[in-house]
Amino acid sequence: MSMKITWLGHSAFALNVNGHPILIDPFLTGNPLAAAEPDSLDAEIIFLSHAHGDHLGDTVSIAKRTGAKVVSNWEIYTWMQEQGIENVHPQNTGGGWDHGTVHCKFTVAHHSSSFPDGRYGGNPQGFLFTVDGMRIYYAGDTDLFSDMALIGKTGIDLAFLPIGDNFTMGPADSLEAIRLIRPRMVIPMHYKTFPMIDQDGSAWGNRVSSETDTQPIVLDPGSSYTLG
Ligand code: NI
Ligand code: MN
């Protein structure tokens, strides 16, 4: 198994899983850290954690151009169909599905979710991906919550955690989340994009290294890490 992870800025990631391109929360247009043009990205599957504009991002245009399957909660699934996206798959909290390249289970995220026009976006989600026995937890936009320990019980190889503060947990709470999840590795997200979520990634990484057993992987926008 090989998984190349590229940070596109904010909470947007491009994954290449055994040769298959996957996007998560592809917010590029309007993202000051955007590390790619939306038109340059390939995707077979797009996972969406919630409907806020800084996550929904360029999903509609990328899905229309590539034919990628959009995986989201029921409310976003319905909205996507109204935009003319036919390759869609709905899930909801606690439910898992084998998408072929990856298995994905939806997990709780403590946040809110509405579309840019104010329409209700359903519950926000995190994702628990399983690929060839590796488990990857993408927390989405969320506060720290004690049930992260339950997610950690499954044995997490890599966690993606928000560290920006203001809209999600900040650096200190992310350290507590790492103690609950106990992942082998952690990648920070949802920071640096805007002044309200400005954080120092390398200072955070130093704290993770000195205060936990988890290896921090602090990416620059556009840089990659290969797992496996
Ligand atoms: Ni949000
Ligand atoms: Mn957000």
mmCIF file of C-alpha atoms and ligand atoms in Angstrom:
data_model
loop_
_atom_site.group_PDB
_atom_site.id
_atom_site.type_symbol
_atom_site.label_atom_id
_atom_site.label_comp_id
_atom_site.label_asym_id
_atom_site.label_seq_id
_atom_site.Cartn_x
_atom_site.Cartn_y
_atom_site.Cartn_z
ATOM 1 C CA MET A 1 0.000 0.000 0.000
ATOM 2 C CA SER A 2 1.186 3.461 -0.811
ATOM 3 C CA MET A 3 -0.493 6.717 0.069
ATOM 4 C CA LYS A 4 0.912 10.055 -1.019
ATOM 5 C CA ILE A 5 -0.622 12.945 0.925
ATOM 6 C CA THR A 6 -0.323 16.478 -0.438
ATOM 7 C CA TRP A 7 -1.484 19.465 1.585
ATOM 8 C CA LEU A 8 -3.322 21.927 -0.666
ATOM 9 C CA GLY A 9 -3.722 24.474 2.159
ATOM 10 C CA HIS A 10 -6.400 24.818 4.876
ATOM 11 C CA SER A 11 -8.160 21.426 5.268
ATOM 12 C CA ALA A 12 -7.769 20.457 1.614
ATOM 13 C CA PHE A 13 -5.700 17.381 0.826
ATOM 14 C CA ALA A 14 -4.967 15.415 -2.309
ATOM 15 C CA LEU A 15 -4.357 11.733 -1.617
ATOM 16 C CA ASN A 16 -2.952 9.267 -4.077
ATOM 17 C CA VAL A 17 -3.912 5.836 -2.793
ATOM 18 C CA ASN A 18 -2.330 2.960 -4.708
ATOM 19 C CA GLY A 19 -2.486 5.121 -7.846
ATOM 20 C CA HIS A 20 -6.031 6.414 -7.294
ATOM 21 C CA PRO A 21 -6.504 10.192 -6.797
ATOM 22 C CA ILE A 22 -8.777 11.299 -3.936
ATOM 23 C CA LEU A 23 -9.551 14.802 -2.678
ATOM 24 C CA ILE A 24 -10.754 15.901 0.747
ATOM 25 C CA ASP A 25 -12.488 19.279 1.248
ATOM 26 C CA PRO A 26 -11.013 20.855 -1.933
ATOM 27 C CA PHE A 27 -11.194 24.571 -1.051
ATOM 28 C CA LEU A 28 -8.863 26.323 -3.506
ATOM 29 C CA THR A 29 -10.618 29.353 -5.019
ATOM 30 C CA GLY A 30 -10.365 32.066 -2.339
ATOM 31 C CA ASN A 31 -7.888 30.050 -0.272
ATOM 32 C CA PRO A 32 -4.767 32.208 0.255
ATOM 33 C CA LEU A 33 -2.683 29.039 0.809
ATOM 34 C CA ALA A 34 -4.064 27.152 -2.207
ATOM 35 C CA ALA A 35 -1.256 25.028 -3.601
ATOM 36 C CA ALA A 36 -3.006 24.026 -6.836
ATOM 37 C CA GLU A 37 -5.391 25.338 -9.461
ATOM 38 C CA PRO A 38 -8.734 23.531 -9.182
ATOM 39 C CA ASP A 39 -8.589 22.743 -12.912
ATOM 40 C CA SER A 40 -5.257 20.939 -12.462
ATOM 41 C CA LEU A 41 -6.552 18.388 -9.945
ATOM 42 C CA ASP A 42 -7.612 14.868 -10.775
ATOM 43 C CA ALA A 43 -10.020 12.927 -8.580
ATOM 44 C CA GLU A 44 -11.921 9.658 -8.525
ATOM 45 C CA ILE A 45 -13.543 10.381 -5.157
ATOM 46 C CA ILE A 46 -14.113 13.654 -3.269
ATOM 47 C CA PHE A 47 -14.885 13.397 0.454
ATOM 48 C CA LEU A 48 -16.648 16.399 2.017
ATOM 49 C CA SER A 49 -16.669 16.865 5.787
ATOM 50 C CA HIS A 50 -19.308 19.615 5.843
ATOM 51 C CA ALA A 51 -20.966 22.354 3.790
ATOM 52 C CA HIS A 52 -19.057 25.466 4.899
ATOM 53 C CA GLY A 53 -17.507 27.312 1.977
ATOM 54 C CA ASP A 54 -13.941 26.708 3.169
ATOM 55 C CA HIS A 55 -14.548 22.935 2.719
ATOM 56 C CA LEU A 56 -17.152 22.649 -0.068
ATOM 57 C CA GLY A 57 -14.794 24.899 -2.036
ATOM 58 C CA ASP A 58 -14.373 23.864 -5.689
ATOM 59 C CA THR A 59 -16.118 20.501 -5.356
ATOM 60 C CA VAL A 60 -18.840 21.182 -7.927
ATOM 61 C CA SER A 61 -16.473 22.242 -10.735
ATOM 62 C CA ILE A 62 -13.971 19.462 -10.022
ATOM 63 C CA ALA A 63 -16.710 16.812 -9.838
ATOM 64 C CA LYS A 64 -18.277 18.006 -13.104
ATOM 65 C CA ARG A 65 -14.936 17.991 -14.946
ATOM 66 C CA THR A 66 -13.567 14.699 -13.567
ATOM 67 C CA GLY A 67 -16.765 12.721 -12.881
ATOM 68 C CA ALA A 68 -15.425 12.028 -9.380
ATOM 69 C CA LYS A 69 -17.835 10.474 -6.897
ATOM 70 C CA VAL A 70 -18.792 12.966 -4.156
ATOM 71 C CA VAL A 71 -19.162 11.353 -0.720
ATOM 72 C CA SER A 72 -20.933 13.412 1.950
ATOM 73 C CA ASN A 73 -23.788 13.511 4.420
ATOM 74 C CA TRP A 74 -27.406 13.328 3.213
ATOM 75 C CA GLU A 75 -28.002 17.104 3.054
ATOM 76 C CA ILE A 76 -24.913 17.768 0.927
ATOM 77 C CA TYR A 77 -25.765 14.707 -1.220
ATOM 78 C CA THR A 78 -29.173 16.238 -1.979
ATOM 79 C CA TRP A 79 -27.649 19.656 -2.729
ATOM 80 C CA MET A 80 -25.037 18.113 -5.066
ATOM 81 C CA GLN A 81 -27.764 16.438 -7.108
ATOM 82 C CA GLU A 82 -29.469 19.826 -7.473
ATOM 83 C CA GLN A 83 -26.187 21.163 -8.896
ATOM 84 C CA GLY A 84 -26.284 18.419 -11.547
ATOM 85 C CA ILE A 85 -23.743 16.112 -9.891
ATOM 86 C CA GLU A 86 -24.970 12.551 -10.469
ATOM 87 C CA ASN A 87 -22.083 10.505 -9.078
ATOM 88 C CA VAL A 88 -22.826 10.947 -5.384
ATOM 89 C CA HIS A 89 -22.870 8.711 -2.335
ATOM 90 C CA PRO A 90 -24.573 9.620 0.964
ATOM 91 C CA GLN A 91 -23.434 8.431 4.388
ATOM 92 C CA ASN A 92 -24.125 9.544 7.929
ATOM 93 C CA THR A 93 -22.478 9.425 11.338
ATOM 94 C CA GLY A 94 -21.382 5.943 12.390
ATOM 95 C CA GLY A 95 -21.896 4.458 8.942
ATOM 96 C CA GLY A 96 -19.113 2.924 6.883
ATOM 97 C CA TRP A 97 -18.892 2.033 3.193
ATOM 98 C CA ASP A 98 -16.281 0.357 1.043
ATOM 99 C CA HIS A 99 -15.534 2.772 -1.799
ATOM 100 C CA GLY A 100 -13.098 0.332 -3.414
ATOM 101 C CA THR A 101 -9.919 2.383 -3.065
ATOM 102 C CA VAL A 102 -10.700 3.140 0.583
ATOM 103 C CA HIS A 103 -13.249 2.175 3.202
ATOM 104 C CA CYS A 104 -14.691 5.258 4.914
ATOM 105 C CA LYS A 105 -16.655 5.477 8.137
ATOM 106 C CA PHE A 106 -18.255 8.784 9.134
ATOM 107 C CA THR A 107 -17.492 9.994 12.656
ATOM 108 C CA VAL A 108 -18.854 12.749 14.880
ATOM 109 C CA ALA A 109 -17.418 16.266 14.614
ATOM 110 C CA HIS A 110 -18.494 19.004 17.015
ATOM 111 C CA HIS A 111 -19.007 22.019 14.778
ATOM 112 C CA SER A 112 -21.834 23.423 12.601
ATOM 113 C CA SER A 113 -22.632 23.085 8.912
ATOM 114 C CA SER A 114 -24.457 25.363 6.503
ATOM 115 C CA PHE A 115 -24.048 26.108 2.803
ATOM 116 C CA PRO A 116 -22.664 29.509 1.724
ATOM 117 C CA ASP A 117 -26.274 30.669 1.073
ATOM 118 C CA GLY A 118 -27.282 29.798 4.657
ATOM 119 C CA ARG A 119 -29.154 26.561 3.851
ATOM 120 C CA TYR A 120 -28.790 23.829 6.480
ATOM 121 C CA GLY A 121 -25.914 21.475 5.693
ATOM 122 C CA GLY A 122 -26.651 18.581 8.062
ATOM 123 C CA ASN A 123 -24.222 17.398 10.718
ATOM 124 C CA PRO A 124 -20.507 17.991 10.203
ATOM 125 C CA GLN A 125 -18.413 14.831 9.955
ATOM 126 C CA GLY A 126 -14.998 13.348 10.446
ATOM 127 C CA PHE A 127 -13.739 10.361 8.459
ATOM 128 C CA LEU A 128 -12.113 7.121 9.504
ATOM 129 C CA PHE A 129 -10.427 5.662 6.426
ATOM 130 C CA THR A 130 -9.125 2.112 6.189
ATOM 131 C CA VAL A 131 -6.744 1.172 3.400
ATOM 132 C CA ASP A 132 -4.915 -2.168 3.341
ATOM 133 C CA GLY A 133 -5.058 -2.380 7.152
ATOM 134 C CA MET A 134 -3.850 1.208 7.701
ATOM 135 C CA ARG A 135 -6.230 3.490 9.583
ATOM 136 C CA ILE A 136 -6.354 7.188 8.927
ATOM 137 C CA TYR A 137 -8.544 9.565 10.949
ATOM 138 C CA TYR A 138 -9.490 12.923 9.414
ATOM 139 C CA ALA A 139 -11.178 14.864 12.217
ATOM 140 C CA GLY A 140 -12.782 17.612 10.104
ATOM 141 C CA ASP A 141 -13.667 20.888 11.808
ATOM 142 C CA THR A 142 -14.190 19.969 15.431
ATOM 143 C CA ASP A 143 -13.683 20.714 19.072
ATOM 144 C CA LEU A 144 -11.791 18.293 21.275
ATOM 145 C CA PHE A 145 -14.128 15.543 22.558
ATOM 146 C CA SER A 146 -13.474 12.615 24.871
ATOM 147 C CA ASP A 147 -14.923 10.028 22.443
ATOM 148 C CA MET A 148 -11.799 10.578 20.360
ATOM 149 C CA ALA A 149 -10.446 7.882 22.677
ATOM 150 C CA LEU A 150 -12.942 5.422 21.116
ATOM 151 C CA ILE A 151 -11.691 6.311 17.646
ATOM 152 C CA GLY A 152 -8.142 5.854 18.910
ATOM 153 C CA LYS A 153 -8.987 2.377 20.229
ATOM 154 C CA THR A 154 -9.163 1.117 16.646
ATOM 155 C CA GLY A 155 -5.424 1.855 16.287
ATOM 156 C CA ILE A 156 -4.781 4.983 14.247
ATOM 157 C CA ASP A 157 -1.706 5.188 12.022
ATOM 158 C CA LEU A 158 -2.239 8.792 10.977
ATOM 159 C CA ALA A 159 -4.561 11.551 12.235
ATOM 160 C CA PHE A 160 -5.375 14.870 10.551
ATOM 161 C CA LEU A 161 -6.298 17.386 13.262
ATOM 162 C CA PRO A 162 -7.321 21.052 13.106
ATOM 163 C CA ILE A 163 -5.066 23.333 15.164
ATOM 164 C CA GLY A 164 -6.194 26.809 14.087
ATOM 165 C CA ASP A 165 -8.243 27.746 17.170
ATOM 166 C CA ASN A 166 -11.144 30.245 16.928
ATOM 167 C CA PHE A 167 -13.364 28.016 14.699
ATOM 168 C CA THR A 168 -12.021 24.612 15.825
ATOM 169 C CA MET A 169 -9.774 23.277 18.550
ATOM 170 C CA GLY A 170 -6.476 25.070 18.896
ATOM 171 C CA PRO A 171 -2.927 23.828 19.484
ATOM 172 C CA ALA A 172 -3.326 23.055 23.215
ATOM 173 C CA ASP A 173 -6.541 21.054 22.742
ATOM 174 C CA SER A 174 -5.016 19.237 19.761
ATOM 175 C CA LEU A 175 -2.275 18.000 22.111
ATOM 176 C CA GLU A 176 -5.003 16.564 24.357
ATOM 177 C CA ALA A 177 -6.680 15.030 21.279
ATOM 178 C CA ILE A 178 -3.393 13.324 20.399
ATOM 179 C CA ARG A 179 -3.222 11.875 23.918
ATOM 180 C CA LEU A 180 -6.736 10.446 23.449
ATOM 181 C CA ILE A 181 -6.261 9.143 19.892
ATOM 182 C CA ARG A 182 -2.628 8.014 20.234
ATOM 183 C CA PRO A 183 -1.942 8.033 16.498
ATOM 184 C CA ARG A 184 1.488 7.020 15.187
ATOM 185 C CA MET A 185 1.631 10.234 13.155
ATOM 186 C CA VAL A 186 -0.318 13.500 13.032
ATOM 187 C CA ILE A 187 -0.742 16.158 10.345
ATOM 188 C CA PRO A 188 -2.051 19.624 11.354
ATOM 189 C CA MET A 189 -4.700 21.402 9.271
ATOM 190 C CA HIS A 190 -7.157 24.325 9.304
ATOM 191 C CA TYR A 191 -4.503 26.871 10.327
ATOM 192 C CA LYS A 192 -2.466 29.720 8.837
ATOM 193 C CA THR A 193 -5.077 30.378 6.120
ATOM 194 C CA PHE A 194 -6.580 33.516 7.668
ATOM 195 C CA PRO A 195 -5.488 35.874 10.495
ATOM 196 C CA MET A 196 -8.116 34.413 12.864
ATOM 197 C CA ILE A 197 -6.548 30.935 12.625
ATOM 198 C CA ASP A 198 -2.889 31.910 12.371
ATOM 199 C CA GLN A 199 -0.713 29.388 14.227
ATOM 200 C CA ASP A 200 2.950 28.403 14.142
ATOM 201 C CA GLY A 201 3.118 24.871 12.717
ATOM 202 C CA SER A 202 6.723 24.185 13.668
ATOM 203 C CA ALA A 203 6.227 25.339 17.280
ATOM 204 C CA TRP A 204 3.208 23.023 17.431
ATOM 205 C CA GLY A 205 5.297 20.184 15.972
ATOM 206 C CA ASN A 206 7.964 20.693 18.627
ATOM 207 C CA ARG A 207 5.341 20.410 21.355
ATOM 208 C CA VAL A 208 3.905 17.226 19.806
ATOM 209 C CA SER A 209 7.405 15.709 19.684
ATOM 210 C CA SER A 210 8.323 16.627 23.256
ATOM 211 C CA GLU A 211 4.954 16.015 24.958
ATOM 212 C CA THR A 212 3.558 12.936 23.148
ATOM 213 C CA ASP A 213 4.745 9.710 21.495
ATOM 214 C CA THR A 214 3.248 10.790 18.164
ATOM 215 C CA GLN A 215 5.349 11.897 15.202
ATOM 216 C CA PRO A 216 4.218 15.299 13.835
ATOM 217 C CA ILE A 217 4.288 15.777 10.078
ATOM 218 C CA VAL A 218 4.129 19.517 9.405
ATOM 219 C CA LEU A 219 3.685 20.101 5.686
ATOM 220 C CA ASP A 220 4.069 23.309 3.709
ATOM 221 C CA PRO A 221 1.269 24.025 1.242
ATOM 222 C CA GLY A 222 1.999 21.938 -1.844
ATOM 223 C CA SER A 223 4.367 19.555 -0.089
ATOM 224 C CA SER A 224 3.744 15.850 0.351
ATOM 225 C CA TYR A 225 4.327 12.937 2.674
ATOM 226 C CA THR A 226 4.205 9.324 1.551
ATOM 227 C CA LEU A 227 2.853 6.701 3.918
ATOM 228 C CA GLY A 228 3.630 3.011 3.613
HETATM 229 NI NI NI B 1 -16.531 24.746 9.212
HETATM 230 MN MN MN B 2 -13.641 25.356 8.353
#
